[in-house]
Amino acid sequence: MLLLAASALAATMATASLDAPVPTVADLDLLPESGAWPCALTLEVDGMGAITDVKVAPGCPSGLVETARTLGQAWKWEPSAAPHAEEMEVVFKALNADEPEPKAESTPRRLVYLLRPMDLLAALPPKADGTPAYTFTGKLPSPKLPKAAVTAGVTAGTCLVRLGFAADGTVAKARALRCVDALAEASLAATKKLKLDLAKGEAPPVELDLPVRFEPAPVR
């Protein structure tokens, strides 16, 4: 019986996929203290595989209810014979500003998202000629989707990384600011060789936030 139940679960999750978005918290003052904060979700899925409703169970921190609901809406299922309900769990791991990224713990029905209580940086105005305030030399990273993310049902995703710079524009430090945990380590590794394109004598910004995008694997 247990074997049959496990097989049914695997079959159900094989039909679900997620382009993991960057979690958005409406009010940073409502972020909970450091630790892991679970939110149980019930996803209502129509016959075409689209999410029609997301119910968040009591117990989810009040400041993260809407964030959890938005993340639940990002799931997609394959079309099926009839609408169905799916039980999921979103865990918010609140980290201190300089706390190292933890090892990935996400599983198909339990996704762990990292959140740091960092102030959002103001957008830098473009230069006088209309070009961006800062650009990087070479191409921006396009990392391969980590195996841990694929195992958890993530088929694509974005991780917001905060970068700090040395005087020459190279990356001196990086922290995953907002993303599913299975993308964090690969996001940081992808930024290590970045360098700002600075004019002679130009000072780099203290920090920049960079979205690191993981595209879907090509279909063979």
Tab-separated table of C-alpha atoms in Angstrom:
chain	number	residue	atom	x	y	z
A	1	MET	CA	0.000	0.000	0.000
A	2	LEU	CA	2.809	2.422	0.895
A	3	LEU	CA	4.568	1.625	-2.365
A	4	LEU	CA	1.402	2.354	-4.338
A	5	ALA	CA	0.920	5.668	-2.502
A	6	ALA	CA	4.500	6.706	-3.208
A	7	SER	CA	4.110	5.817	-6.885
A	8	ALA	CA	0.900	7.864	-7.108
A	9	LEU	CA	2.611	10.871	-5.549
A	10	ALA	CA	5.534	10.650	-7.969
A	11	ALA	CA	3.159	10.411	-10.922
A	12	THR	CA	1.226	13.476	-9.750
A	13	MET	CA	4.323	15.618	-9.285
A	14	ALA	CA	5.757	14.570	-12.638
A	15	THR	CA	2.909	16.526	-14.253
A	16	ALA	CA	3.670	19.743	-12.304
A	17	SER	CA	6.292	22.366	-13.016
A	18	LEU	CA	7.398	25.719	-11.661
A	19	ASP	CA	9.173	28.739	-13.102
A	20	ALA	CA	10.286	29.882	-9.648
A	21	PRO	CA	9.787	33.647	-9.308
A	22	VAL	CA	11.644	36.029	-7.011
A	23	PRO	CA	9.548	36.270	-3.810
A	24	THR	CA	8.122	39.745	-3.303
A	25	VAL	CA	7.337	40.890	0.228
A	26	ALA	CA	4.931	43.835	0.260
A	27	ASP	CA	6.083	45.236	3.620
A	28	LEU	CA	9.637	44.426	4.724
A	29	ASP	CA	8.753	45.498	8.262
A	30	LEU	CA	6.502	42.420	8.475
A	31	LEU	CA	9.309	39.945	7.827
A	32	PRO	CA	9.478	37.421	10.700
A	33	GLU	CA	12.547	36.832	12.840
A	34	SER	CA	15.333	34.576	11.557
A	35	GLY	CA	14.254	30.964	11.207
A	36	ALA	CA	12.041	28.733	9.073
A	37	TRP	CA	8.400	29.761	8.675
A	38	PRO	CA	6.096	27.239	6.944
A	39	CYS	CA	2.927	28.120	5.033
A	40	ALA	CA	0.593	25.288	3.971
A	41	LEU	CA	-1.169	25.848	0.641
A	42	THR	CA	-4.101	24.255	-1.142
A	43	LEU	CA	-3.939	24.850	-4.883
A	44	GLU	CA	-7.124	24.545	-6.944
A	45	VAL	CA	-6.177	23.405	-10.472
A	46	ASP	CA	-8.537	23.439	-13.461
A	47	GLY	CA	-8.635	20.848	-16.235
A	48	MET	CA	-6.123	22.829	-18.312
A	49	GLY	CA	-3.595	22.811	-15.482
A	50	ALA	CA	-3.953	26.474	-14.460
A	51	ILE	CA	-4.230	27.551	-10.823
A	52	THR	CA	-7.675	29.039	-10.145
A	53	ASP	CA	-7.321	29.609	-6.405
A	54	VAL	CA	-4.715	29.380	-3.652
A	55	LYS	CA	-5.801	28.925	-0.050
A	56	VAL	CA	-3.250	29.664	2.678
A	57	ALA	CA	-3.827	27.742	5.907
A	58	PRO	CA	-3.800	29.523	9.279
A	59	GLY	CA	-0.365	29.695	10.873
A	60	CYS	CA	1.442	31.406	8.009
A	61	PRO	CA	3.104	34.653	9.242
A	62	SER	CA	0.705	37.516	8.474
A	63	GLY	CA	3.316	39.481	6.513
A	64	LEU	CA	3.971	36.533	4.195
A	65	VAL	CA	0.443	35.330	3.389
A	66	GLU	CA	0.198	37.226	0.103
A	67	THR	CA	3.765	36.254	-0.807
A	68	ALA	CA	2.900	32.581	-0.243
A	69	ARG	CA	-0.274	32.919	-2.319
A	70	THR	CA	1.625	34.501	-5.224
A	71	LEU	CA	4.252	31.757	-5.158
A	72	GLY	CA	1.540	29.098	-5.189
A	73	GLN	CA	-0.022	30.671	-8.285
A	74	ALA	CA	3.239	30.136	-10.206
A	75	TRP	CA	2.780	26.349	-10.382
A	76	LYS	CA	1.451	24.733	-13.568
A	77	TRP	CA	0.058	21.268	-14.161
A	78	GLU	CA	-0.455	19.214	-17.277
A	79	PRO	CA	-4.076	19.122	-18.509
A	80	SER	CA	-6.196	16.473	-16.802
A	81	ALA	CA	-9.653	14.957	-17.077
A	82	ALA	CA	-11.064	17.091	-14.267
A	83	PRO	CA	-10.171	19.900	-11.856
A	84	HIS	CA	-8.269	18.807	-8.780
A	85	ALA	CA	-6.759	20.155	-5.565
A	86	GLU	CA	-3.081	19.884	-4.652
A	87	GLU	CA	-1.543	20.285	-1.186
A	88	MET	CA	1.806	22.110	-1.081
A	89	GLU	CA	4.018	23.782	1.508
A	90	VAL	CA	6.081	26.923	1.127
A	91	VAL	CA	8.760	27.463	3.772
A	92	PHE	CA	10.270	30.918	4.175
A	93	LYS	CA	13.775	30.764	5.586
A	94	ALA	CA	14.491	34.214	6.993
A	95	LEU	CA	18.251	34.843	7.099
A	96	ASN	CA	20.359	37.582	8.625
A	97	ALA	CA	22.026	39.956	6.143
A	98	ASP	CA	25.415	38.176	6.140
A	99	GLU	CA	24.289	34.676	7.104
A	100	PRO	CA	25.596	32.023	4.669
A	101	GLU	CA	23.133	30.387	2.315
A	102	PRO	CA	21.954	27.043	3.725
A	103	LYS	CA	22.020	23.789	1.791
A	104	ALA	CA	18.992	23.234	-0.423
A	105	GLU	CA	16.113	21.437	1.284
A	106	SER	CA	13.339	21.877	-1.299
A	107	THR	CA	11.345	18.823	-2.374
A	108	PRO	CA	8.496	18.547	-4.906
A	109	ARG	CA	5.773	19.481	-2.420
A	110	ARG	CA	7.870	21.557	-0.023
A	111	LEU	CA	9.702	24.525	-1.524
A	112	VAL	CA	12.046	26.577	0.663
A	113	TYR	CA	12.506	30.260	-0.216
A	114	LEU	CA	15.311	32.418	1.169
A	115	LEU	CA	14.522	35.906	2.430
A	116	ARG	CA	16.895	38.505	3.851
A	117	PRO	CA	15.797	41.673	5.709
A	118	MET	CA	17.865	43.932	3.454
A	119	ASP	CA	16.577	47.344	2.418
A	120	LEU	CA	15.637	47.496	-1.240
A	121	LEU	CA	18.152	49.508	-3.228
A	122	ALA	CA	16.958	52.519	-5.160
A	123	ALA	CA	17.175	52.206	-8.941
A	124	LEU	CA	20.239	54.044	-10.260
A	125	PRO	CA	19.471	56.686	-12.913
A	126	PRO	CA	20.972	56.151	-16.390
A	127	LYS	CA	23.971	58.097	-17.597
A	128	ALA	CA	23.608	61.355	-19.533
A	129	ASP	CA	23.771	59.479	-22.852
A	130	GLY	CA	20.885	57.210	-21.824
A	131	THR	CA	22.983	54.088	-21.214
A	132	PRO	CA	22.537	52.155	-17.937
A	133	ALA	CA	24.277	53.542	-14.853
A	134	TYR	CA	26.489	50.457	-14.695
A	135	THR	CA	27.136	47.574	-17.070
A	136	PHE	CA	29.254	44.455	-16.808
A	137	THR	CA	32.099	43.448	-19.066
A	138	GLY	CA	31.349	40.344	-21.119
A	139	LYS	CA	28.077	38.442	-20.994
A	140	LEU	CA	25.858	38.163	-17.960
A	141	PRO	CA	25.741	34.656	-16.489
A	142	SER	CA	23.220	32.133	-17.769
A	143	PRO	CA	23.735	29.240	-15.346
A	144	LYS	CA	22.467	25.726	-15.805
A	145	LEU	CA	19.511	24.699	-13.697
A	146	PRO	CA	20.853	22.771	-10.656
A	147	LYS	CA	19.868	19.145	-10.207
A	148	ALA	CA	18.357	19.927	-6.789
A	149	ALA	CA	16.003	22.406	-8.439
A	150	VAL	CA	14.948	19.927	-11.147
A	151	THR	CA	14.276	17.291	-8.469
A	152	ALA	CA	12.010	19.758	-6.658
A	153	GLY	CA	9.967	20.356	-9.829
A	154	VAL	CA	11.576	23.670	-10.771
A	155	THR	CA	11.978	23.931	-14.555
A	156	ALA	CA	13.213	27.550	-14.606
A	157	GLY	CA	13.601	30.385	-12.142
A	158	THR	CA	15.183	33.633	-11.064
A	159	CYS	CA	17.324	34.427	-8.029
A	160	LEU	CA	17.886	37.998	-6.869
A	161	VAL	CA	21.520	38.369	-5.762
A	162	ARG	CA	23.004	41.359	-3.953
A	163	LEU	CA	26.557	42.109	-5.070
A	164	GLY	CA	29.230	44.125	-3.307
A	165	PHE	CA	32.227	45.410	-5.295
A	166	ALA	CA	35.948	45.991	-4.906
A	167	ALA	CA	37.460	49.261	-6.144
A	168	ASP	CA	38.284	47.731	-9.550
A	169	GLY	CA	34.669	46.656	-10.130
A	170	THR	CA	35.133	42.953	-9.419
A	171	VAL	CA	32.628	41.190	-7.176
A	172	ALA	CA	33.891	41.183	-3.589
A	173	LYS	CA	30.848	39.526	-2.006
A	174	ALA	CA	27.484	38.128	-2.990
A	175	ARG	CA	24.390	37.004	-1.125
A	176	ALA	CA	21.185	35.388	-2.383
A	177	LEU	CA	18.582	37.983	-1.440
A	178	ARG	CA	15.349	36.391	-2.627
A	179	CYS	CA	14.977	32.979	-4.293
A	180	VAL	CA	14.132	29.324	-3.896
A	181	ASP	CA	17.002	27.693	-2.005
A	182	ALA	CA	17.843	25.225	-4.786
A	183	LEU	CA	18.960	28.129	-7.012
A	184	ALA	CA	21.002	30.083	-4.455
A	185	GLU	CA	24.394	28.370	-4.629
A	186	ALA	CA	24.484	28.280	-8.436
A	187	SER	CA	23.434	31.944	-8.564
A	188	LEU	CA	26.352	33.011	-6.384
A	189	ALA	CA	28.823	30.883	-8.342
A	190	ALA	CA	27.630	32.496	-11.569
A	191	THR	CA	28.420	36.006	-10.313
A	192	LYS	CA	31.973	35.397	-9.058
A	193	LYS	CA	33.670	36.338	-12.337
A	194	LEU	CA	31.558	39.400	-13.070
A	195	LYS	CA	33.224	42.786	-13.369
A	196	LEU	CA	31.692	46.203	-13.814
A	197	ASP	CA	32.656	48.162	-16.920
A	198	LEU	CA	34.053	51.305	-15.255
A	199	ALA	CA	35.570	54.385	-16.838
A	200	LYS	CA	39.034	55.389	-15.653
A	201	GLY	CA	38.748	56.800	-12.162
A	202	GLU	CA	35.075	55.843	-11.844
A	203	ALA	CA	34.102	54.390	-8.475
A	204	PRO	CA	31.791	51.344	-8.382
A	205	PRO	CA	28.543	51.403	-6.420
A	206	VAL	CA	28.672	49.941	-2.945
A	207	GLU	CA	26.020	47.358	-3.853
A	208	LEU	CA	23.840	46.300	-6.761
A	209	ASP	CA	20.977	43.818	-6.987
A	210	LEU	CA	21.237	41.457	-9.955
A	211	PRO	CA	18.527	38.996	-11.083
A	212	VAL	CA	20.210	35.729	-12.116
A	213	ARG	CA	17.969	33.870	-14.546
A	214	PHE	CA	17.865	30.093	-15.010
A	215	GLU	CA	16.237	29.320	-18.337
A	216	PRO	CA	14.416	26.047	-19.075
A	217	ALA	CA	16.571	23.237	-20.397
A	218	PRO	CA	16.253	22.884	-24.197
A	219	VAL	CA	13.851	20.164	-25.325
A	220	ARG	CA	15.609	17.364	-27.187
